[in-house]
């Protein structure tokens, strides 16, 4: 009895622990989902603001907004392409590692550009613009190179798979049209055309039966009447029997007066 109570108590505790663990996991997943939603919304608002500044403002502020927008757009596109490709091609893992290192430089530059947007000394910021533009171009060029290399690799694999699929389909289509090959091997032959005739065509003509009794007079299936064979006697002819031939007339019966 005590053992049963102990087992029930352990099961109850295990169920409570499992429920707490599931609740913590669910809360954590929900929190991460909310954080991702907030981050995405903040990013969308910031990108929209940068587009508005790049088109609506001129001078240093407008150029800083253009640099930030170009940097963020290139880095985000490369990140999406690499993360989508590495799920199908594990060889892109090294490219993802390189992009992480490049992202550190990109984030640093983005923070610097963001601080310079609030800088009141526009003359000093204008003097830094050539250097900032060069850094932005270097980072975006590297990001674009990784992105297009990953896309070219995926396209090459897709083209190779498509070529193999086309070859298999051609083979299958040829197998399904096998009757056209047979027709090409026998051109112009209708029903019964080109049938071999006679011994010259390599046909063995059937010989008439040589057994005792009368010979067969049925028509041969190869196009002519069968020839009768008269069996030869193997004993001395009977003088009382008269041999008749087809060309002889039958004797008239004798009449008695």
PDB file of C-alpha atoms in Angstrom:
ATOM      1  CA  UNK A   1       0.000   0.000   0.000  1.00  0.00           C
ATOM      2  CA  UNK A   2       2.783   2.405   0.891  1.00  0.00           C
ATOM      3  CA  UNK A   3       4.578   1.580  -2.387  1.00  0.00           C
ATOM      4  CA  UNK A   4       1.462   2.426  -4.403  1.00  0.00           C
ATOM      5  CA  UNK A   5       1.069   5.744  -2.585  1.00  0.00           C
ATOM      6  CA  UNK A   6       4.732   6.555  -3.255  1.00  0.00           C
ATOM      7  CA  UNK A   7       4.382   5.770  -6.965  1.00  0.00           C
ATOM      8  CA  UNK A   8       1.265   7.932  -7.247  1.00  0.00           C
ATOM      9  CA  UNK A   9       3.035  10.796  -5.485  1.00  0.00           C
ATOM     10  CA  UNK A  10       6.013  10.528  -7.852  1.00  0.00           C
ATOM     11  CA  UNK A  11       3.704  10.503 -10.876  1.00  0.00           C
ATOM     12  CA  UNK A  12       1.899  13.579  -9.542  1.00  0.00           C
ATOM     13  CA  UNK A  13       5.184  15.423  -9.030  1.00  0.00           C
ATOM     14  CA  UNK A  14       6.379  14.389 -12.521  1.00  0.00           C
ATOM     15  CA  UNK A  15       3.166  15.676 -14.099  1.00  0.00           C
ATOM     16  CA  UNK A  16       3.498  18.986 -12.262  1.00  0.00           C
ATOM     17  CA  UNK A  17       7.131  19.339 -13.369  1.00  0.00           C
ATOM     18  CA  UNK A  18       6.178  18.507 -16.954  1.00  0.00           C
ATOM     19  CA  UNK A  19       3.403  21.070 -16.887  1.00  0.00           C
ATOM     20  CA  UNK A  20       5.717  23.760 -15.524  1.00  0.00           C
ATOM     21  CA  UNK A  21       8.345  22.953 -18.197  1.00  0.00           C
ATOM     22  CA  UNK A  22       5.758  23.110 -20.984  1.00  0.00           C
ATOM     23  CA  UNK A  23       4.448  26.410 -19.632  1.00  0.00           C
ATOM     24  CA  UNK A  24       7.942  27.931 -19.484  1.00  0.00           C
ATOM     25  CA  UNK A  25       8.687  26.775 -23.029  1.00  0.00           C
ATOM     26  CA  UNK A  26       5.395  28.176 -24.304  1.00  0.00           C
ATOM     27  CA  UNK A  27       5.972  31.510 -22.570  1.00  0.00           C
ATOM     28  CA  UNK A  28       9.512  31.679 -23.938  1.00  0.00           C
ATOM     29  CA  UNK A  29       8.331  30.914 -27.471  1.00  0.00           C
ATOM     30  CA  UNK A  30       5.616  33.530 -27.202  1.00  0.00           C
ATOM     31  CA  UNK A  31       8.104  36.085 -25.870  1.00  0.00           C
ATOM     32  CA  UNK A  32      10.499  35.373 -28.717  1.00  0.00           C
ATOM     33  CA  UNK A  33       7.656  35.718 -31.187  1.00  0.00           C
ATOM     34  CA  UNK A  34       6.663  39.051 -29.713  1.00  0.00           C
ATOM     35  CA  UNK A  35      10.278  40.227 -29.767  1.00  0.00           C
ATOM     36  CA  UNK A  36      10.641  39.238 -33.407  1.00  0.00           C
ATOM     37  CA  UNK A  37       7.425  41.059 -34.246  1.00  0.00           C
ATOM     38  CA  UNK A  38       8.542  44.194 -32.431  1.00  0.00           C
ATOM     39  CA  UNK A  39      11.985  44.069 -34.050  1.00  0.00           C
ATOM     40  CA  UNK A  40      10.448  43.606 -37.493  1.00  0.00           C
ATOM     41  CA  UNK A  41       8.045  46.477 -36.944  1.00  0.00           C
ATOM     42  CA  UNK A  42      10.825  48.748 -35.690  1.00  0.00           C
ATOM     43  CA  UNK A  43      12.979  47.787 -38.668  1.00  0.00           C
ATOM     44  CA  UNK A  44      10.160  48.508 -41.098  1.00  0.00           C
ATOM     45  CA  UNK A  45       9.518  51.901 -39.547  1.00  0.00           C
ATOM     46  CA  UNK A  46      13.209  52.771 -39.638  1.00  0.00           C
ATOM     47  CA  UNK A  47      13.566  51.705 -43.274  1.00  0.00           C
ATOM     48  CA  UNK A  48      10.529  53.751 -44.232  1.00  0.00           C
ATOM     49  CA  UNK A  49      11.981  56.770 -42.422  1.00  0.00           C
ATOM     50  CA  UNK A  50      15.315  56.350 -44.193  1.00  0.00           C
ATOM     51  CA  UNK A  51      13.590  56.177 -47.595  1.00  0.00           C
ATOM     52  CA  UNK A  52      11.676  59.312 -46.798  1.00  0.00           C
ATOM     53  CA  UNK A  53      14.857  61.126 -45.734  1.00  0.00           C
ATOM     54  CA  UNK A  54      16.837  59.946 -48.757  1.00  0.00           C
ATOM     55  CA  UNK A  55      14.194  61.274 -51.169  1.00  0.00           C
ATOM     56  CA  UNK A  56      12.949  64.240 -49.180  1.00  0.00           C
ATOM     57  CA  UNK A  57      16.160  65.724 -47.807  1.00  0.00           C
ATOM     58  CA  UNK A  58      19.204  67.065 -49.556  1.00  0.00           C
ATOM     59  CA  UNK A  59      22.753  67.645 -48.459  1.00  0.00           C
ATOM     60  CA  UNK A  60      24.504  65.724 -45.692  1.00  0.00           C
ATOM     61  CA  UNK A  61      21.355  64.352 -44.037  1.00  0.00           C
ATOM     62  CA  UNK A  62      20.007  62.963 -47.281  1.00  0.00           C
ATOM     63  CA  UNK A  63      23.311  61.326 -48.232  1.00  0.00           C
ATOM     64  CA  UNK A  64      23.688  59.739 -44.798  1.00  0.00           C
ATOM     65  CA  UNK A  65      20.179  58.307 -45.132  1.00  0.00           C
ATOM     66  CA  UNK A  66      21.033  56.910 -48.573  1.00  0.00           C
ATOM     67  CA  UNK A  67      24.201  55.241 -47.234  1.00  0.00           C
ATOM     68  CA  UNK A  68      22.322  53.652 -44.337  1.00  0.00           C
ATOM     69  CA  UNK A  69      19.501  52.467 -46.584  1.00  0.00           C
ATOM     70  CA  UNK A  70      21.899  50.926 -49.122  1.00  0.00           C
ATOM     71  CA  UNK A  71      23.882  49.227 -46.352  1.00  0.00           C
ATOM     72  CA  UNK A  72      20.861  47.796 -44.562  1.00  0.00           C
ATOM     73  CA  UNK A  73      19.173  46.622 -47.774  1.00  0.00           C
ATOM     74  CA  UNK A  74      22.272  44.792 -49.010  1.00  0.00           C
ATOM     75  CA  UNK A  75      23.059  43.154 -45.680  1.00  0.00           C
ATOM     76  CA  UNK A  76      19.477  42.017 -45.091  1.00  0.00           C
ATOM     77  CA  UNK A  77      19.153  40.535 -48.602  1.00  0.00           C
ATOM     78  CA  UNK A  78      22.437  38.638 -48.208  1.00  0.00           C
ATOM     79  CA  UNK A  79      21.443  37.340 -44.788  1.00  0.00           C
ATOM     80  CA  UNK A  80      18.101  36.029 -46.086  1.00  0.00           C
ATOM     81  CA  UNK A  81      19.733  34.381 -49.116  1.00  0.00           C
ATOM     82  CA  UNK A  82      22.445  32.632 -47.086  1.00  0.00           C
ATOM     83  CA  UNK A  83      20.115  31.429 -44.345  1.00  0.00           C
ATOM     84  CA  UNK A  84      17.681  30.070 -46.934  1.00  0.00           C
ATOM     85  CA  UNK A  85      20.446  28.353 -48.909  1.00  0.00           C
ATOM     86  CA  UNK A  86      22.324  26.779 -46.015  1.00  0.00           C
ATOM     87  CA  UNK A  87      19.243  24.699 -45.148  1.00  0.00           C
ATOM     88  CA  UNK A  88      19.617  22.862 -48.487  1.00  0.00           C
ATOM     89  CA  UNK A  89      23.363  23.209 -49.104  1.00  0.00           C
ATOM     90  CA  UNK A  90      25.589  22.636 -46.069  1.00  0.00           C
ATOM     91  CA  UNK A  91      28.634  23.924 -47.959  1.00  0.00           C
ATOM     92  CA  UNK A  92      27.291  27.459 -47.424  1.00  0.00           C
ATOM     93  CA  UNK A  93      28.060  27.213 -43.694  1.00  0.00           C
ATOM     94  CA  UNK A  94      31.467  28.792 -44.251  1.00  0.00           C
ATOM     95  CA  UNK A  95      29.833  31.607 -46.213  1.00  0.00           C
ATOM     96  CA  UNK A  96      27.453  32.192 -43.312  1.00  0.00           C
ATOM     97  CA  UNK A  97      30.435  32.429 -40.962  1.00  0.00           C
ATOM     98  CA  UNK A  98      32.093  35.004 -43.213  1.00  0.00           C
ATOM     99  CA  UNK A  99      28.874  36.978 -43.378  1.00  0.00           C
ATOM    100  CA  UNK A 100      28.691  37.102 -39.586  1.00  0.00           C
ATOM    101  CA  UNK A 101      32.126  38.689 -39.514  1.00  0.00           C
ATOM    102  CA  UNK A 102      31.072  41.112 -42.242  1.00  0.00           C
ATOM    103  CA  UNK A 103      27.886  41.904 -40.330  1.00  0.00           C
ATOM    104  CA  UNK A 104      29.950  43.086 -37.374  1.00  0.00           C
ATOM    105  CA  UNK A 105      31.565  45.734 -39.612  1.00  0.00           C
ATOM    106  CA  UNK A 106      28.212  46.590 -41.158  1.00  0.00           C
ATOM    107  CA  UNK A 107      26.507  47.089 -37.808  1.00  0.00           C
ATOM    108  CA  UNK A 108      29.382  49.254 -36.622  1.00  0.00           C
ATOM    109  CA  UNK A 109      29.124  51.421 -39.720  1.00  0.00           C
ATOM    110  CA  UNK A 110      25.336  51.661 -39.398  1.00  0.00           C
ATOM    111  CA  UNK A 111      25.634  52.857 -35.797  1.00  0.00           C
ATOM    112  CA  UNK A 112      28.228  55.426 -36.834  1.00  0.00           C
ATOM    113  CA  UNK A 113      26.014  56.738 -39.627  1.00  0.00           C
ATOM    114  CA  UNK A 114      23.098  56.891 -37.238  1.00  0.00           C
ATOM    115  CA  UNK A 115      25.094  58.990 -34.756  1.00  0.00           C
ATOM    116  CA  UNK A 116      26.258  61.323 -37.507  1.00  0.00           C
ATOM    117  CA  UNK A 117      22.633  61.985 -38.483  1.00  0.00           C
ATOM    118  CA  UNK A 118      22.200  63.737 -35.125  1.00  0.00           C
ATOM    119  CA  UNK A 119      25.529  65.559 -35.354  1.00  0.00           C
ATOM    120  CA  UNK A 120      24.966  69.337 -35.491  1.00  0.00           C
ATOM    121  CA  UNK A 121      28.356  70.068 -37.077  1.00  0.00           C
ATOM    122  CA  UNK A 122      27.429  69.474 -40.697  1.00  0.00           C
ATOM    123  CA  UNK A 123      30.762  70.685 -42.029  1.00  0.00           C
ATOM    124  CA  UNK A 124      32.695  67.998 -40.159  1.00  0.00           C
ATOM    125  CA  UNK A 125      30.200  65.338 -41.258  1.00  0.00           C
ATOM    126  CA  UNK A 126      30.517  66.504 -44.882  1.00  0.00           C
ATOM    127  CA  UNK A 127      34.296  66.011 -44.634  1.00  0.00           C
ATOM    128  CA  UNK A 128      33.762  62.423 -43.427  1.00  0.00           C
ATOM    129  CA  UNK A 129      31.322  61.530 -46.199  1.00  0.00           C
ATOM    130  CA  UNK A 130      33.922  60.277 -48.748  1.00  0.00           C
ATOM    131  CA  UNK A 131      35.410  57.890 -46.211  1.00  0.00           C
ATOM    132  CA  UNK A 132      31.990  56.731 -45.079  1.00  0.00           C
ATOM    133  CA  UNK A 133      30.886  56.213 -48.688  1.00  0.00           C
ATOM    134  CA  UNK A 134      33.982  54.103 -49.415  1.00  0.00           C
ATOM    135  CA  UNK A 135      33.422  51.911 -46.341  1.00  0.00           C
ATOM    136  CA  UNK A 136      29.799  51.444 -47.271  1.00  0.00           C
ATOM    137  CA  UNK A 137      30.683  50.426 -50.817  1.00  0.00           C
ATOM    138  CA  UNK A 138      33.281  47.934 -49.613  1.00  0.00           C
ATOM    139  CA  UNK A 139      30.878  46.260 -47.202  1.00  0.00           C
ATOM    140  CA  UNK A 140      27.973  46.181 -49.649  1.00  0.00           C
ATOM    141  CA  UNK A 141      30.240  44.865 -52.413  1.00  0.00           C
ATOM    142  CA  UNK A 142      31.366  41.971 -50.211  1.00  0.00           C
ATOM    143  CA  UNK A 143      27.777  41.247 -49.172  1.00  0.00           C
ATOM    144  CA  UNK A 144      26.590  41.339 -52.776  1.00  0.00           C
ATOM    145  CA  UNK A 145      29.405  38.979 -53.812  1.00  0.00           C
ATOM    146  CA  UNK A 146      28.387  36.416 -51.189  1.00  0.00           C
ATOM    147  CA  UNK A 147      24.715  36.725 -52.104  1.00  0.00           C
ATOM    148  CA  UNK A 148      25.199  36.341 -55.854  1.00  0.00           C
ATOM    149  CA  UNK A 149      27.671  33.494 -55.389  1.00  0.00           C
ATOM    150  CA  UNK A 150      25.090  31.610 -53.302  1.00  0.00           C
ATOM    151  CA  UNK A 151      22.396  32.288 -55.885  1.00  0.00           C
ATOM    152  CA  UNK A 152      24.639  31.191 -58.774  1.00  0.00           C
ATOM    153  CA  UNK A 153      25.460  27.978 -56.909  1.00  0.00           C
ATOM    154  CA  UNK A 154      21.785  27.236 -56.328  1.00  0.00           C
ATOM    155  CA  UNK A 155      20.985  28.042 -59.961  1.00  0.00           C
ATOM    156  CA  UNK A 156      23.797  25.766 -61.174  1.00  0.00           C
ATOM    157  CA  UNK A 157      22.452  22.875 -59.096  1.00  0.00           C
ATOM    158  CA  UNK A 158      18.947  23.552 -60.387  1.00  0.00           C
ATOM    159  CA  UNK A 159      20.192  23.598 -64.014  1.00  0.00           C
ATOM    160  CA  UNK A 160      22.076  20.329 -63.502  1.00  0.00           C
ATOM    161  CA  UNK A 161      19.027  18.671 -61.995  1.00  0.00           C
ATOM    162  CA  UNK A 162      16.874  20.004 -64.843  1.00  0.00           C
ATOM    163  CA  UNK A 163      19.306  18.633 -67.460  1.00  0.00           C
ATOM    164  CA  UNK A 164      19.244  15.194 -65.839  1.00  0.00           C
ATOM    165  CA  UNK A 165      15.456  15.327 -65.652  1.00  0.00           C
ATOM    166  CA  UNK A 166      15.181  16.318 -69.328  1.00  0.00           C
ATOM    167  CA  UNK A 167      17.448  13.404 -70.321  1.00  0.00           C
ATOM    168  CA  UNK A 168      15.309  10.945 -68.349  1.00  0.00           C
ATOM    169  CA  UNK A 169      12.135  12.360 -69.888  1.00  0.00           C
ATOM    170  CA  UNK A 170      13.609  12.007 -73.409  1.00  0.00           C
ATOM    171  CA  UNK A 171      14.469   8.367 -72.716  1.00  0.00           C
ATOM    172  CA  UNK A 172      11.006   7.680 -71.353  1.00  0.00           C
ATOM    173  CA  UNK A 173       9.352   9.434 -74.298  1.00  0.00           C
ATOM    174  CA  UNK A 174      11.403   7.332 -76.716  1.00  0.00           C
ATOM    175  CA  UNK A 175      10.375   4.178 -74.893  1.00  0.00           C
ATOM    176  CA  UNK A 176       6.709   5.180 -75.062  1.00  0.00           C
ATOM    177  CA  UNK A 177       7.027   5.731 -78.859  1.00  0.00           C
ATOM    178  CA  UNK A 178       8.646   2.374 -79.565  1.00  0.00           C
ATOM    179  CA  UNK A 179       6.147   1.587 -82.344  1.00  0.00           C
ATOM    180  CA  UNK A 180       7.602   4.352 -84.533  1.00  0.00           C
ATOM    181  CA  UNK A 181      10.967   2.574 -84.470  1.00  0.00           C
ATOM    182  CA  UNK A 182       9.341  -0.669 -85.625  1.00  0.00           C
ATOM    183  CA  UNK A 183       7.583   1.137 -88.470  1.00  0.00           C
ATOM    184  CA  UNK A 184      10.862   2.685 -89.602  1.00  0.00           C
ATOM    185  CA  UNK A 185      12.528  -0.726 -89.636  1.00  0.00           C
ATOM    186  CA  UNK A 186       9.769  -2.105 -91.953  1.00  0.00           C
ATOM    187  CA  UNK A 187       8.971   0.729 -94.435  1.00  0.00           C
ATOM    188  CA  UNK A 188       6.285   0.145 -97.104  1.00  0.00           C
ATOM    189  CA  UNK A 189       5.235  -3.311 -95.939  1.00  0.00           C
ATOM    190  CA  UNK A 190       1.499  -3.828 -95.963  1.00  0.00           C
ATOM    191  CA  UNK A 191      -0.443  -6.879 -94.873  1.00  0.00           C
ATOM    192  CA  UNK A 192       0.993  -9.905 -96.671  1.00  0.00           C
ATOM    193  CA  UNK A 193       3.515  -7.817 -98.651  1.00  0.00           C
ATOM    194  CA  UNK A 194       6.965  -9.234 -99.129  1.00  0.00           C
ATOM    195  CA  UNK A 195       5.941 -12.719 -98.010  1.00  0.00           C
ATOM    196  CA  UNK A 196       8.459 -15.388 -99.159  1.00  0.00           C
ATOM    197  CA  UNK A 197       7.292 -17.721-101.916  1.00  0.00           C
ATOM    198  CA  UNK A 198       8.653 -21.060-102.977  1.00  0.00           C
ATOM    199  CA  UNK A 199      11.904 -22.706-101.986  1.00  0.00           C
ATOM    200  CA  UNK A 200      13.899 -19.719-103.221  1.00  0.00           C
ATOM    201  CA  UNK A 201      12.588 -17.751-100.239  1.00  0.00           C
ATOM    202  CA  UNK A 202      14.075 -20.213 -97.793  1.00  0.00           C
ATOM    203  CA  UNK A 203      10.772 -21.976 -96.977  1.00  0.00           C
ATOM    204  CA  UNK A 204      10.702 -25.743 -96.337  1.00  0.00           C
ATOM    205  CA  UNK A 205       7.748 -27.124 -98.246  1.00  0.00           C
ATOM    206  CA  UNK A 206       5.856 -29.882 -96.485  1.00  0.00           C
ATOM    207  CA  UNK A 207       6.220 -33.329 -98.045  1.00  0.00           C
ATOM    208  CA  UNK A 208       3.161 -35.506 -98.607  1.00  0.00           C
ATOM    209  CA  UNK A 209       2.580 -38.352 -96.167  1.00  0.00           C
ATOM    210  CA  UNK A 210       4.326 -41.581 -97.183  1.00  0.00           C
ATOM    211  CA  UNK A 211       2.236 -43.912 -95.031  1.00  0.00           C
ATOM    212  CA  UNK A 212      -0.006 -46.684 -96.348  1.00  0.00           C
ATOM    213  CA  UNK A 213      -3.362 -45.869 -97.852  1.00  0.00           C
ATOM    214  CA  UNK A 214      -4.396 -43.192-100.274  1.00  0.00           C
ATOM    215  CA  UNK A 215      -2.377 -39.934-100.456  1.00  0.00           C
ATOM    216  CA  UNK A 216      -3.743 -36.577 -99.356  1.00  0.00           C
ATOM    217  CA  UNK A 217      -5.470 -34.564-102.063  1.00  0.00           C
ATOM    218  CA  UNK A 218      -6.210 -31.458 -99.956  1.00  0.00           C
ATOM    219  CA  UNK A 219      -4.903 -28.110-101.108  1.00  0.00           C
ATOM    220  CA  UNK A 220      -1.559 -27.115 -99.642  1.00  0.00           C
ATOM    221  CA  UNK A 221      -1.705 -24.119 -97.344  1.00  0.00           C
ATOM    222  CA  UNK A 222       1.229 -22.496 -99.177  1.00  0.00           C
ATOM    223  CA  UNK A 223      -0.750 -21.839-102.391  1.00  0.00           C
ATOM    224  CA  UNK A 224      -0.877 -25.053-104.527  1.00  0.00           C
ATOM    225  CA  UNK A 225      -2.425 -28.525-104.612  1.00  0.00           C
ATOM    226  CA  UNK A 226      -0.500 -31.274-102.928  1.00  0.00           C
ATOM    227  CA  UNK A 227       1.111 -33.832-105.217  1.00  0.00           C
ATOM    228  CA  UNK A 228      -0.077 -37.430-104.979  1.00  0.00           C
ATOM    229  CA  UNK A 229       2.560 -40.068-104.481  1.00  0.00           C
ATOM    230  CA  UNK A 230       1.850 -43.624-105.621  1.00  0.00           C
ATOM    231  CA  UNK A 231       3.308 -46.006-103.122  1.00  0.00           C
ATOM    232  CA  UNK A 232       5.745 -48.451-104.658  1.00  0.00           C
ATOM    233  CA  UNK A 233       5.172 -52.132-104.126  1.00  0.00           C
ATOM    234  CA  UNK A 234       7.798 -53.970-102.183  1.00  0.00           C
ATOM    235  CA  UNK A 235       6.521 -57.458-103.236  1.00  0.00           C
ATOM    236  CA  UNK A 236       6.177 -59.161-106.620  1.00  0.00           C
ATOM    237  CA  UNK A 237       3.134 -57.958-108.565  1.00  0.00           C
ATOM    238  CA  UNK A 238       0.155 -60.238-108.668  1.00  0.00           C
ATOM    239  CA  UNK A 239      -0.450 -61.297-112.280  1.00  0.00           C
ATOM    240  CA  UNK A 240      -4.167 -61.588-111.580  1.00  0.00           C
ATOM    241  CA  UNK A 241      -4.359 -57.947-110.680  1.00  0.00           C
ATOM    242  CA  UNK A 242      -4.419 -55.545-113.496  1.00  0.00           C
ATOM    243  CA  UNK A 243      -2.819 -52.201-112.998  1.00  0.00           C
ATOM    244  CA  UNK A 244      -4.845 -49.323-114.349  1.00  0.00           C
ATOM    245  CA  UNK A 245      -3.714 -45.827-115.115  1.00  0.00           C
ATOM    246  CA  UNK A 246      -5.635 -42.594-115.163  1.00  0.00           C
ATOM    247  CA  UNK A 247      -5.340 -42.180-118.937  1.00  0.00           C
ATOM    248  CA  UNK A 248      -6.854 -45.588-119.699  1.00  0.00           C
ATOM    249  CA  UNK A 249     -10.542 -45.946-120.296  1.00  0.00           C
ATOM    250  CA  UNK A 250     -12.473 -48.190-118.025  1.00  0.00           C
ATOM    251  CA  UNK A 251     -13.566 -51.474-119.608  1.00  0.00           C
ATOM    252  CA  UNK A 252     -17.176 -51.775-120.595  1.00  0.00           C
ATOM    253  CA  UNK A 253     -19.136 -54.377-118.725  1.00  0.00           C
ATOM    254  CA  UNK A 254     -19.895 -57.480-120.770  1.00  0.00           C
ATOM    255  CA  UNK A 255     -23.477 -58.176-121.582  1.00  0.00           C
ATOM    256  CA  UNK A 256     -24.933 -61.625-121.984  1.00  0.00           C
ATOM    257  CA  UNK A 257     -27.499 -62.445-124.602  1.00  0.00           C
TER     258      UNK A 257
END
